[in-house]
Structures are given as structure tokens and as C-alpha cells.
CSV table of C-alpha atoms in Angstrom, one decimal:
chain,number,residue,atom,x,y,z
A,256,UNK,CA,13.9,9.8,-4.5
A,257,UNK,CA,12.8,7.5,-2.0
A,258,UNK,CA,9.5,6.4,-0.5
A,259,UNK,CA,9.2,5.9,2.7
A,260,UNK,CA,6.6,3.6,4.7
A,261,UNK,CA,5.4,3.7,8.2
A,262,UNK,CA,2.7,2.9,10.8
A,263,UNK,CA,3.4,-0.7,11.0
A,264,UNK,CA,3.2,-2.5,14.8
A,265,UNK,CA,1.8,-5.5,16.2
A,266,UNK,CA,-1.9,-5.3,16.7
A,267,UNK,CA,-4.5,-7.9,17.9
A,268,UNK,CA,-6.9,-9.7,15.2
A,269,UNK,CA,-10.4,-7.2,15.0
A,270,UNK,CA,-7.6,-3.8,15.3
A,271,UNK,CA,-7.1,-1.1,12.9
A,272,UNK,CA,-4.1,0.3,11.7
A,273,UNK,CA,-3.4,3.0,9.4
A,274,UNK,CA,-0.3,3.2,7.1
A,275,UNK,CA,1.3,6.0,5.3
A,276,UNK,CA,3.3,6.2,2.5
A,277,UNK,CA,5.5,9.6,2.4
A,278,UNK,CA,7.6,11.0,-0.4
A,279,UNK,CA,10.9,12.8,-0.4
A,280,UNK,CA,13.1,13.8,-3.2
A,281,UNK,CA,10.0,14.6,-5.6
A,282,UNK,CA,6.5,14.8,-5.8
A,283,UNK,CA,4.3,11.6,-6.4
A,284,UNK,CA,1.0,13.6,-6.9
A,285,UNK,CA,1.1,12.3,-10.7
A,286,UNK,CA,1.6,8.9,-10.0
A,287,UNK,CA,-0.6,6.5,-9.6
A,288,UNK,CA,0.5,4.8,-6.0
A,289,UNK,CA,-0.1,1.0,-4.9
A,290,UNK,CA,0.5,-0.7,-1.6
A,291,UNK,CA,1.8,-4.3,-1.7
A,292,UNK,CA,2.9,-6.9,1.1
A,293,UNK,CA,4.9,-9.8,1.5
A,294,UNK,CA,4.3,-12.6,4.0
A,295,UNK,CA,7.1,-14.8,5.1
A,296,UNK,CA,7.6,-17.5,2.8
A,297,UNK,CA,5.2,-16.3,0.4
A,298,UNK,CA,4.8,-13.9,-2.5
A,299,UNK,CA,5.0,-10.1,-2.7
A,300,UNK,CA,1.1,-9.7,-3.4
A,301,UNK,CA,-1.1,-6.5,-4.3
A,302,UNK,CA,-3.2,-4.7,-1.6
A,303,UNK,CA,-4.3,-1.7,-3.5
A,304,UNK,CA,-3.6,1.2,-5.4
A,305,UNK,CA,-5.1,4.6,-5.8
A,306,UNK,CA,-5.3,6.7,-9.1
A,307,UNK,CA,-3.3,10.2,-9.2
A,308,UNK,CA,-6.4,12.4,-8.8
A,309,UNK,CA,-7.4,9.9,-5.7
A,310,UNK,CA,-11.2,9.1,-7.6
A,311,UNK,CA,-10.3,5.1,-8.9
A,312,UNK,CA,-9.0,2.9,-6.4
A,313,UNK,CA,-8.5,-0.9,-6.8
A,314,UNK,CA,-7.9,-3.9,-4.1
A,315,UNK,CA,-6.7,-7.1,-3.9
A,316,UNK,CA,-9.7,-9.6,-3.5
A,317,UNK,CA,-8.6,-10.4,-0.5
A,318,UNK,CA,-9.5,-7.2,1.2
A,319,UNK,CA,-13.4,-7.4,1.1
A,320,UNK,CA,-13.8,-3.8,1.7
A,321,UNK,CA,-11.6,-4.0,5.1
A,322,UNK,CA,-8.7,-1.3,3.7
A,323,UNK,CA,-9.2,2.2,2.3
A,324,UNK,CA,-6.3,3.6,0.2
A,325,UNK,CA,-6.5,7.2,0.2
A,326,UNK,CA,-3.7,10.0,-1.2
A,327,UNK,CA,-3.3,13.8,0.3
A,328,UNK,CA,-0.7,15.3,-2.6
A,329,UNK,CA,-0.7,18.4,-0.8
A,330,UNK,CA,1.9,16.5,1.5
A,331,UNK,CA,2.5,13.8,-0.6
A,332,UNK,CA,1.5,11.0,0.8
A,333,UNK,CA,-0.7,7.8,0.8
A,334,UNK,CA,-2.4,6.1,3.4
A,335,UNK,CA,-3.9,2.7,3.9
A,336,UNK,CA,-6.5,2.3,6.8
A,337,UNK,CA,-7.0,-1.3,7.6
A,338,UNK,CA,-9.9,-2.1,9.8
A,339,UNK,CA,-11.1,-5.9,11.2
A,340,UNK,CA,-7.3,-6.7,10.8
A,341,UNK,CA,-6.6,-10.9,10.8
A,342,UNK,CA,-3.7,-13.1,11.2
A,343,UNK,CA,-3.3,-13.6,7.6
A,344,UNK,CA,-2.8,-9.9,7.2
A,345,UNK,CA,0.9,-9.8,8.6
A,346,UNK,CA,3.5,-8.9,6.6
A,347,UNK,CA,5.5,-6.4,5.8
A,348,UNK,CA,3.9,-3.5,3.9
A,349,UNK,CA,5.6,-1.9,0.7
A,350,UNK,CA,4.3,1.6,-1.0
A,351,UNK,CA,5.4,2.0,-4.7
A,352,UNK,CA,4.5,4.4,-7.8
A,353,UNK,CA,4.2,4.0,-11.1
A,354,UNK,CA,6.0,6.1,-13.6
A,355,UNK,CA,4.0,9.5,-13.9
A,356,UNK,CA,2.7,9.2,-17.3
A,357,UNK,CA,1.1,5.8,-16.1
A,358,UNK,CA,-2.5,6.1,-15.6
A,359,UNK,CA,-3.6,2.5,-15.3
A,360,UNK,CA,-3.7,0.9,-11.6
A,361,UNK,CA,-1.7,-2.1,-12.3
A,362,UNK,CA,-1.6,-4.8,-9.6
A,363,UNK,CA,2.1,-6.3,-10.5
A,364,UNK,CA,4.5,-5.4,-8.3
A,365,UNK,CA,7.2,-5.1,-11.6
A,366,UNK,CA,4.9,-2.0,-13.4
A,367,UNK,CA,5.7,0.3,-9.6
A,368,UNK,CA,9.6,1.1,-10.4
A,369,UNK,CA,9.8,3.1,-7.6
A,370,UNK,CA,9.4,1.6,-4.3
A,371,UNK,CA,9.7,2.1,-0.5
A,372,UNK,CA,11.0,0.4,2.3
A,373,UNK,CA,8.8,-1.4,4.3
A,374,UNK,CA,6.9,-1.5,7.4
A,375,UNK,CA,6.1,-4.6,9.5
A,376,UNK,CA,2.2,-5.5,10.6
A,377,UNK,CA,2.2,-8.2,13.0
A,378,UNK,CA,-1.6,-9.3,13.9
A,379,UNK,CA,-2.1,-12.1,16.9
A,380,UNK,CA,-5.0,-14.3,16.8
């Protein structure tokens, strides 16, 4: 079971990027998913997560209606479209699930047991 993220790259502060969050080894389209990130020197933080069904979403304040988490489970992914990207935004990303009878969209990293590797967003002033 492993999730996998990608998209990552260094950008320039104002970019977009999109992430995505694919699934191998089972299906994830019953869990609820979140996206998380981790600065260096700081603490693994909550960016957002998306409900199974894809109709409740939640963000971390910080966003300010710059990212859009969004979920195909036809192919079993997640994405995370971040627009009017800034300096404070690099870290590496992380995509996680909760367990599948979980409905809530927690924002502690601890209630996603499973979770991805990471991918790296760089954003220069």
C-alpha cells in the first residue's frame, strides 16, 4: 500500500503548481484524503483534505482560497492546485488517508495512518 506524491519543483512567488497524490496497492476512494507539508525547521502542518465523495473539503487558514484539493477515484488520486504561490509555501508536500470508515476531515497529521512520500515545492521570492 503506498501513496505516492508528485508534481513538486521550484517555481517563482505568483506560480501555480498542481500536486497529485496517486494510490497503489488499494483503492483510497473511501477515504477521506489530506495534504500536509513540512517546512525546514518547522512543524508538519495541515493544508487540506477532501471528503471521500469529493463534496466537503477543509484548508488550513493559511491558504485563503489560494489551493483547491480535488479527488478523481476513478484513478485514484488527489490533487492540490496551488495558485499565487509564496515563499512561505515551500516545503515538502505529504498526501495521507484516513482509515476508510473515517468520515471526519481531521487536520492532525497522527488521525492519516497511511501516508506518502513527499514531494518538494521550492518558491523564490
Amino acid at each position: 500500500v503506498q501513496l505516492q506524491a508528485s508534481g513538486g519543483g521550484l517555481v517563482q512567488a505568483g506560480d501555480s503548481l498542481r500536486l497529485s497524490c496517486a494510490a497503489s496497492g488499494r483503492t483510497f476512494s473511501h477515504n477521506v484524503m489530506g495534504w500536509f507539508r513540512q517546512a525546514p525547521g518547522k512543524e508538519r502542518e495541515f493544508v487540506a483534505a477532501i471528503s471521500k465523495d469529493g463534496a466537503a473539503t477543509s484548508y488550513g487558514e493559511f491558504v485563503k482560497g489560494r489551493f483547491t484539493v480535488a479527488r478523481d477515484s476513478a484513478k485514484n488520486t488527489v490533487s492540490l492546485q496551488m495558485n499565487s504561490l509564496k515563499p512561505e509555501d515551500t516545503a515538502v508536500y505529504y498526501c495521507a488517508a484516513r482509515g476508510s470508515a473515517i468520515t471526519v476531515l481531521a487536520r492532525a497529521w497522527s488521525m492519516y495512518p497511511f501516508r506518502g512520500q513527499g514531494t518538494l515545492v521550492t518558491v523564490s521570492s
